Amino acid sequence: MSDRIDRPVTINAAFLQELKEVNQELWQTLDNVRALCGQPLSMRLHSRSLVDLLARLRDLLAMHFALEEAFGYFHHAKEVEPEMDRSAKQLRAQHSPLYLRASELADRAENFWRERDDAMLTAVLPVGVDQFVRDLLQHEAGENELIYRTLYESIGVAD
Ligand SMILES: [Fe+2]
């Protein structure tokens, strides 16, 4: 994920949009995590499900971010609108820390489950999950806005 310094970054809007549309398993897993975290009783009864869902979310995010970075973002040989360059670099740079947080949440869930620490698993962990989901959705909203503006407001490659 190293940046070739000074090369402007832009997005392949059509690819990014399609990737987000076809990745239904990721959004479904995210919905399931959110639903479970909103139901303390279910979480106690199905604590292993939460552990498995968080591990699945981590793996799906790794694939999603890798695909986005491989085909959705690219260094442009020519000029790019400075606003596009700035936003694209900022959003792309969020992938690594988001993945690390997903990974950490999955590891913590697994450890709490192994230690049979129900209080941590069902009361403390969901707070971190909630914050993570909010930040992930904010990242997605940022990319969706960039896609929309690239497709419909013709920001992107400068003349
Ligand atoms: Fe992304």
Coordinates of N, CA and C and ligand atoms in Angstrom, one line a residue:
M1 N 0.8 -1.2 0.0 CA 0.0 0.0 0.0 C 0.9 1.3 0.0
S2 N 2.1 1.1 -0.4 CA 3.0 2.3 -0.4 C 2.6 3.3 -1.5
D3 N 2.7 4.5 -1.2 CA 2.4 5.5 -2.2 C 3.6 5.8 -3.1
R4 N 3.4 5.9 -4.4 CA 4.5 6.5 -5.2 C 4.3 8.0 -5.1
I5 N 5.2 8.5 -4.3 CA 5.1 9.9 -3.9 C 5.0 10.9 -5.1
D6 N 4.1 11.9 -4.9 CA 3.9 12.9 -5.9 C 3.0 12.5 -7.1
R7 N 2.8 11.2 -7.2 CA 1.9 10.8 -8.3 C 0.4 10.9 -7.8
P8 N -0.4 11.7 -8.5 CA -1.7 11.9 -8.0 C -2.6 10.6 -8.1
V9 N -3.5 10.5 -7.2 CA -4.4 9.3 -7.1 C -5.8 9.7 -7.5
T10 N -6.4 8.8 -8.2 CA -7.8 9.0 -8.5 C -8.5 7.6 -8.4
I11 N -9.8 7.6 -8.7 CA -10.5 6.3 -8.6 C -11.1 5.9 -9.9
N12 N -11.3 4.6 -10.0 CA -12.0 4.0 -11.1 C -13.4 3.9 -10.6
A13 N -14.2 4.9 -10.8 CA -15.5 5.0 -10.1 C -16.5 3.9 -10.5
A14 N -16.5 3.5 -11.7 CA -17.4 2.4 -12.2 C -17.1 1.1 -11.5
F15 N -15.8 0.8 -11.4 CA -15.4 -0.4 -10.7 C -15.7 -0.4 -9.2
L16 N -15.4 0.7 -8.6 CA -15.6 0.8 -7.1 C -17.1 0.7 -6.9
Q17 N -17.9 1.3 -7.7 CA -19.4 1.2 -7.5 C -19.8 -0.2 -7.6
E18 N -19.4 -0.9 -8.7 CA -19.8 -2.3 -8.9 C -19.3 -3.2 -7.8
L19 N -18.1 -3.0 -7.3 CA -17.6 -3.8 -6.2 C -18.4 -3.7 -5.0
K20 N -18.9 -2.5 -4.7 CA -19.7 -2.3 -3.5 C -21.1 -2.9 -3.7
E21 N -21.6 -2.9 -4.9 CA -22.9 -3.5 -5.2 C -22.9 -5.0 -5.1
V22 N -21.8 -5.6 -5.6 CA -21.8 -7.1 -5.7 C -21.4 -7.7 -4.4
N23 N -20.8 -6.9 -3.5 CA -20.2 -7.5 -2.3 C -21.3 -7.7 -1.2
Q24 N -22.4 -8.4 -1.5 CA -23.5 -8.5 -0.6 C -23.2 -9.3 0.7
E25 N -22.2 -10.2 0.6 CA -21.9 -11.0 1.8 C -21.3 -10.1 2.9
L26 N -20.5 -9.1 2.4 CA -19.9 -8.2 3.4 C -21.0 -7.4 4.1
W27 N -21.9 -6.8 3.3 CA -22.9 -6.0 3.9 C -23.9 -6.8 4.8
Q28 N -24.2 -8.0 4.4 CA -25.0 -8.9 5.2 C -24.4 -9.2 6.5
T29 N -23.1 -9.5 6.4 CA -22.3 -9.9 7.6 C -22.3 -8.7 8.6
L30 N -22.1 -7.5 8.0 CA -22.1 -6.3 8.8 C -23.5 -6.1 9.5
D31 N -24.5 -6.3 8.7 CA -25.9 -6.2 9.3 C -26.1 -7.2 10.4
N32 N -25.6 -8.4 10.2 CA -25.8 -9.4 11.2 C -25.0 -9.1 12.5
V33 N -23.8 -8.5 12.4 CA -23.0 -8.1 13.5 C -23.8 -7.0 14.3
R34 N -24.3 -6.0 13.5 CA -25.0 -4.9 14.2 C -26.3 -5.4 14.9
A35 N -27.0 -6.3 14.2 CA -28.2 -6.8 14.8 C -28.0 -7.5 16.1
L36 N -26.9 -8.4 16.1 CA -26.6 -9.2 17.3 C -26.1 -8.3 18.4
C37 N -25.3 -7.3 18.1 CA -24.8 -6.4 19.1 C -25.9 -5.6 19.7
G38 N -27.0 -5.4 19.0 CA -28.2 -4.7 19.6 C -29.1 -5.5 20.4
Q39 N -28.8 -6.8 20.6 CA -29.7 -7.6 21.4 C -28.9 -8.4 22.4
P40 N -28.7 -7.8 23.6 CA -27.9 -8.4 24.6 C -28.2 -9.8 25.0
L41 N -29.5 -10.1 25.0 CA -29.9 -11.5 25.4 C -29.5 -12.5 24.3
S42 N -29.8 -12.2 23.1 CA -29.3 -13.0 22.0 C -27.8 -13.2 22.0
M43 N -27.1 -12.1 22.3 CA -25.7 -12.2 22.3 C -25.2 -13.2 23.3
R44 N -25.9 -13.2 24.5 CA -25.5 -14.2 25.5 C -25.8 -15.6 25.1
L45 N -26.9 -15.8 24.4 CA -27.3 -17.1 24.0 C -26.5 -17.6 22.8
H46 N -26.0 -16.7 22.0 CA -25.3 -17.0 20.8 C -23.9 -16.3 20.7
S47 N -23.2 -16.4 21.8 CA -21.9 -15.7 21.9 C -20.9 -16.2 20.9
R48 N -21.0 -17.5 20.5 CA -20.1 -18.0 19.5 C -20.4 -17.4 18.2
S49 N -21.6 -17.1 17.9 CA -22.0 -16.5 16.6 C -21.3 -15.2 16.4
L50 N -21.3 -14.4 17.5 CA -20.7 -13.1 17.4 C -19.2 -13.2 17.1
V51 N -18.5 -14.2 17.8 CA -17.1 -14.4 17.5 C -16.9 -14.8 16.0
D52 N -17.7 -15.7 15.5 CA -17.6 -16.2 14.1 C -17.9 -15.1 13.2
L53 N -18.9 -14.3 13.5 CA -19.3 -13.2 12.6 C -18.2 -12.1 12.5
L54 N -17.5 -11.8 13.6 CA -16.4 -10.8 13.6 C -15.2 -11.4 12.8
A55 N -15.0 -12.7 12.9 CA -13.9 -13.3 12.1 C -14.2 -13.2 10.6
R56 N -15.4 -13.5 10.3 CA -15.9 -13.4 8.9 C -15.8 -12.0 8.4
L57 N -16.2 -11.1 9.2 CA -16.2 -9.6 8.8 C -14.7 -9.2 8.5
R58 N -13.8 -9.6 9.4 CA -12.4 -9.3 9.2 C -11.9 -9.8 7.8
D59 N -12.2 -11.1 7.5 CA -11.8 -11.7 6.3 C -12.4 -11.0 5.1
L60 N -13.7 -10.7 5.1 CA -14.3 -10.1 4.0 C -13.8 -8.7 3.8
L61 N -13.5 -8.0 4.9 CA -13.0 -6.7 4.7 C -11.6 -6.7 4.1
A62 N -10.8 -7.7 4.5 CA -9.4 -7.8 3.9 C -9.5 -7.9 2.4
M63 N -10.5 -8.8 1.9 CA -10.6 -9.0 0.5 C -11.2 -7.7 -0.2
H64 N -12.2 -7.1 0.5 CA -12.8 -5.9 -0.1 C -11.8 -4.8 -0.3
F65 N -11.0 -4.5 0.8 CA -10.1 -3.4 0.7 C -9.0 -3.8 -0.4
A66 N -8.5 -5.0 -0.4 CA -7.5 -5.4 -1.4 C -8.0 -5.2 -2.8
L67 N -9.2 -5.6 -3.1 CA -9.8 -5.4 -4.4 C -9.9 -3.9 -4.7
E68 N -10.4 -3.1 -3.7 CA -10.6 -1.7 -4.0 C -9.2 -1.1 -4.3
E69 N -8.2 -1.5 -3.6 CA -6.9 -0.8 -3.8 C -6.3 -1.3 -5.1
A70 N -6.5 -2.5 -5.4 CA -5.9 -3.1 -6.7 C -6.6 -2.5 -7.9
F71 N -7.9 -2.3 -7.9 CA -8.6 -1.9 -9.1 C -9.4 -0.6 -9.0
G72 N -9.7 -0.2 -7.8 CA -10.6 0.9 -7.6 C -9.8 2.3 -7.5
Y73 N -8.6 2.2 -7.0 CA -7.8 3.4 -6.9 C -6.6 3.3 -7.9
F74 N -6.1 4.3 -8.4 CA -4.9 4.2 -9.2 C -4.2 5.5 -9.3
H75 N -2.9 5.4 -9.5 CA -2.0 6.6 -9.7 C -2.2 7.1 -11.1
H76 N -2.5 8.3 -11.3 CA -2.7 8.8 -12.6 C -1.4 9.5 -13.1
A77 N -1.2 9.2 -14.4 CA 0.1 9.7 -15.0 C 0.0 11.2 -15.2
K78 N -1.2 11.8 -15.4 CA -1.3 13.2 -15.6 C -1.9 13.9 -14.4
E79 N -2.4 15.1 -14.6 CA -2.9 15.9 -13.5 C -4.3 15.3 -13.1
V80 N -4.5 15.5 -11.8 CA -5.8 15.1 -11.2 C -6.3 16.3 -10.4
E81 N -7.6 16.6 -10.4 CA -8.1 17.7 -9.6 C -7.5 17.5 -8.1
P82 N -7.0 18.6 -7.5 CA -6.4 18.4 -6.2 C -7.3 17.9 -5.2
E83 N -8.6 18.3 -5.3 CA -9.6 17.8 -4.4 C -9.8 16.3 -4.5
M84 N -9.8 15.8 -5.7 CA -9.9 14.3 -5.9 C -8.7 13.6 -5.4
D85 N -7.5 14.1 -5.7 CA -6.3 13.5 -5.2 C -6.2 13.4 -3.7
R86 N -6.6 14.5 -3.0 CA -6.6 14.6 -1.6 C -7.6 13.6 -1.0
S87 N -8.9 13.6 -1.5 CA -9.9 12.7 -1.0 C -9.5 11.3 -1.2
A88 N -9.1 11.0 -2.4 CA -8.7 9.6 -2.8 C -7.6 9.0 -1.9
K89 N -6.6 9.9 -1.7 CA -5.5 9.4 -0.8 C -5.9 9.2 0.6
Q90 N -6.8 10.2 1.1 CA -7.3 10.1 2.5 C -8.1 8.8 2.7
L91 N -9.0 8.6 1.7 CA -9.9 7.4 1.9 C -9.1 6.1 1.8
R92 N -8.2 6.0 0.8 CA -7.4 4.8 0.6 C -6.6 4.5 1.9
A93 N -6.1 5.6 2.5 CA -5.2 5.4 3.7 C -6.0 4.9 4.9
Q94 N -7.4 5.0 4.8 CA -8.2 4.5 6.0 C -8.3 3.0 6.0
H95 N -8.0 2.3 4.8 CA -8.2 0.9 4.8 C -7.4 0.1 5.8
S96 N -6.1 0.4 5.9 CA -5.2 -0.3 6.8 C -5.7 -0.2 8.3
P97 N -5.8 1.0 8.8 CA -6.3 1.1 10.2 C -7.7 0.5 10.4
L98 N -8.6 0.5 9.4 CA -9.9 -0.1 9.6 C -9.7 -1.6 9.7
Y99 N -8.9 -2.2 8.8 CA -8.6 -3.6 8.8 C -8.0 -4.0 10.1
L100 N -7.1 -3.3 10.6 CA -6.4 -3.6 11.9 C -7.4 -3.6 13.0
R101 N -8.3 -2.7 13.0 CA -9.3 -2.6 14.1 C -10.3 -3.8 14.0
A102 N -10.7 -4.2 12.8 CA -11.6 -5.4 12.6 C -10.8 -6.6 13.1
S103 N -9.6 -6.7 12.8 CA -8.8 -7.8 13.2 C -8.7 -7.9 14.7
E104 N -8.4 -6.7 15.3 CA -8.3 -6.7 16.8 C -9.6 -7.1 17.5
L105 N -10.7 -6.6 16.9 CA -12.0 -6.9 17.5 C -12.3 -8.4 17.4
A106 N -11.9 -9.0 16.3 CA -12.1 -10.5 16.1 C -11.2 -11.3 17.1
D107 N -10.0 -10.8 17.3 CA -9.1 -11.5 18.2 C -9.6 -11.4 19.6
R108 N -10.0 -10.2 20.0 CA -10.5 -10.0 21.4 C -11.8 -10.8 21.6
A109 N -12.7 -10.9 20.6 CA -13.9 -11.7 20.8 C -13.5 -13.2 21.0
E110 N -12.5 -13.6 20.2 CA -12.1 -15.0 20.3 C -11.5 -15.3 21.7
N111 N -10.7 -14.3 22.2 CA -10.1 -14.5 23.5 C -11.1 -14.5 24.7
F112 N -12.0 -13.5 24.6 CA -13.1 -13.5 25.6 C -13.9 -14.8 25.6
W113 N -14.2 -15.3 24.5 CA -15.0 -16.5 24.4 C -14.2 -17.7 25.0
R114 N -12.9 -17.8 24.6 CA -12.1 -18.9 25.2 C -12.0 -18.8 26.7
E115 N -11.9 -17.5 27.2 CA -11.8 -17.3 28.7 C -13.2 -17.4 29.4
R116 N -14.2 -17.6 28.6 CA -15.6 -17.6 29.1 C -15.9 -16.3 29.8
D117 N -15.4 -15.2 29.3 CA -15.6 -13.9 29.9 C -16.9 -13.3 29.2
D118 N -18.0 -13.7 29.7 CA -19.3 -13.2 29.1 C -19.5 -11.7 29.2
A119 N -19.1 -11.2 30.3 CA -19.3 -9.8 30.5 C -18.5 -8.9 29.5
M120 N -17.3 -9.3 29.3 CA -16.5 -8.6 28.3 C -17.0 -8.8 26.9
L121 N -17.4 -10.0 26.6 CA -17.9 -10.4 25.3 C -19.2 -9.7 24.9
T122 N -20.1 -9.7 25.9 CA -21.5 -9.2 25.6 C -21.7 -7.8 26.0
A123 N -20.9 -7.2 26.8 CA -21.1 -5.8 27.3 C -20.1 -4.8 26.8
V124 N -18.8 -5.2 26.9 CA -17.7 -4.3 26.6 C -17.4 -4.3 25.1
L125 N -17.3 -5.5 24.5 CA -16.9 -5.6 23.1 C -17.9 -4.9 22.2
P126 N -19.2 -5.0 22.4 CA -20.2 -4.4 21.5 C -20.0 -2.9 21.4
V127 N -19.4 -2.2 22.4 CA -19.2 -0.8 22.4 C -18.1 -0.5 21.3
G128 N -17.0 -1.3 21.3 CA -16.0 -1.2 20.3 C -16.5 -1.5 18.9
V129 N -17.3 -2.5 18.8 CA -17.9 -2.9 17.5 C -18.7 -1.8 17.0
D130 N -19.5 -1.2 17.8 CA -20.4 -0.1 17.4 C -19.6 1.1 16.8
Q131 N -18.6 1.4 17.5 CA -17.7 2.6 17.1 C -17.1 2.2 15.7
F132 N -16.6 0.9 15.6 CA -16.0 0.5 14.4 C -16.9 0.5 13.2
V133 N -18.2 0.0 13.5 CA -19.2 0.0 12.4 C -19.4 1.4 11.9
R134 N -19.5 2.3 12.9 CA -19.8 3.8 12.5 C -18.7 4.3 11.6
D135 N -17.4 4.0 12.0 CA -16.3 4.5 11.2 C -16.2 3.9 9.9
L136 N -16.5 2.6 9.8 CA -16.5 1.9 8.5 C -17.6 2.5 7.6
L137 N -18.8 2.7 8.1 CA -19.8 3.3 7.3 C -19.5 4.7 6.9
Q138 N -18.8 5.4 7.7 CA -18.4 6.8 7.3 C -17.4 6.7 6.2
H139 N -16.5 5.7 6.2 CA -15.5 5.5 5.2 C -16.3 5.2 3.9
E140 N -17.2 4.3 4.0 CA -18.0 3.9 2.8 C -18.8 5.1 2.2
A141 N -19.3 5.9 3.1 CA -20.1 7.1 2.6 C -19.1 8.0 1.9
G142 N -17.9 8.1 2.4 CA -16.9 9.0 1.7 C -16.6 8.5 0.3
E143 N -16.4 7.2 0.2 CA -16.1 6.6 -1.1 C -17.3 6.7 -2.0
N144 N -18.5 6.5 -1.5 CA -19.7 6.6 -2.3 C -19.9 8.0 -2.8
E145 N -19.5 9.0 -2.0 CA -19.6 10.4 -2.4 C -18.6 10.7 -3.5
L146 N -17.4 10.1 -3.4 CA -16.4 10.3 -4.4 C -16.8 9.7 -5.7
I147 N -17.4 8.5 -5.6 CA -17.9 7.8 -6.8 C -18.9 8.7 -7.5
Y148 N -19.9 9.1 -6.7 CA -21.0 9.9 -7.3 C -20.5 11.2 -7.9
R149 N -19.6 11.9 -7.2 CA -19.1 13.1 -7.8 C -18.2 12.9 -9.1
T150 N -17.5 11.8 -9.1 CA -16.7 11.4 -10.3 C -17.6 11.1 -11.5
L151 N -18.7 10.4 -11.2 CA -19.6 10.0 -12.3 C -20.5 11.1 -12.8
Y152 N -20.9 11.9 -11.8 CA -22.0 12.9 -12.2 C -21.6 14.4 -12.1
E153 N -20.5 14.6 -11.5 CA -20.1 16.0 -11.4 C -18.7 16.3 -12.1
S154 N -18.3 15.3 -12.8 CA -17.0 15.3 -13.5 C -15.9 16.0 -12.8
I155 N -15.7 15.6 -11.5 CA -14.4 15.9 -10.9 C -13.5 14.7 -11.3
G156 N -12.3 14.8 -11.2 CA -11.4 13.7 -11.5 C -10.2 14.2 -12.3
V157 N -10.0 13.7 -13.5 CA -8.8 14.1 -14.2 C -9.0 15.6 -14.7
A158 N -8.0 16.3 -14.4 CA -8.0 17.7 -14.8 C -7.7 17.9 -16.3
D159 N -8.2 19.0 -16.9 CA -8.0 19.2 -18.3 C -6.6 19.6 -18.6
Ligands
FE1 FE -12.8 1.5 0.9

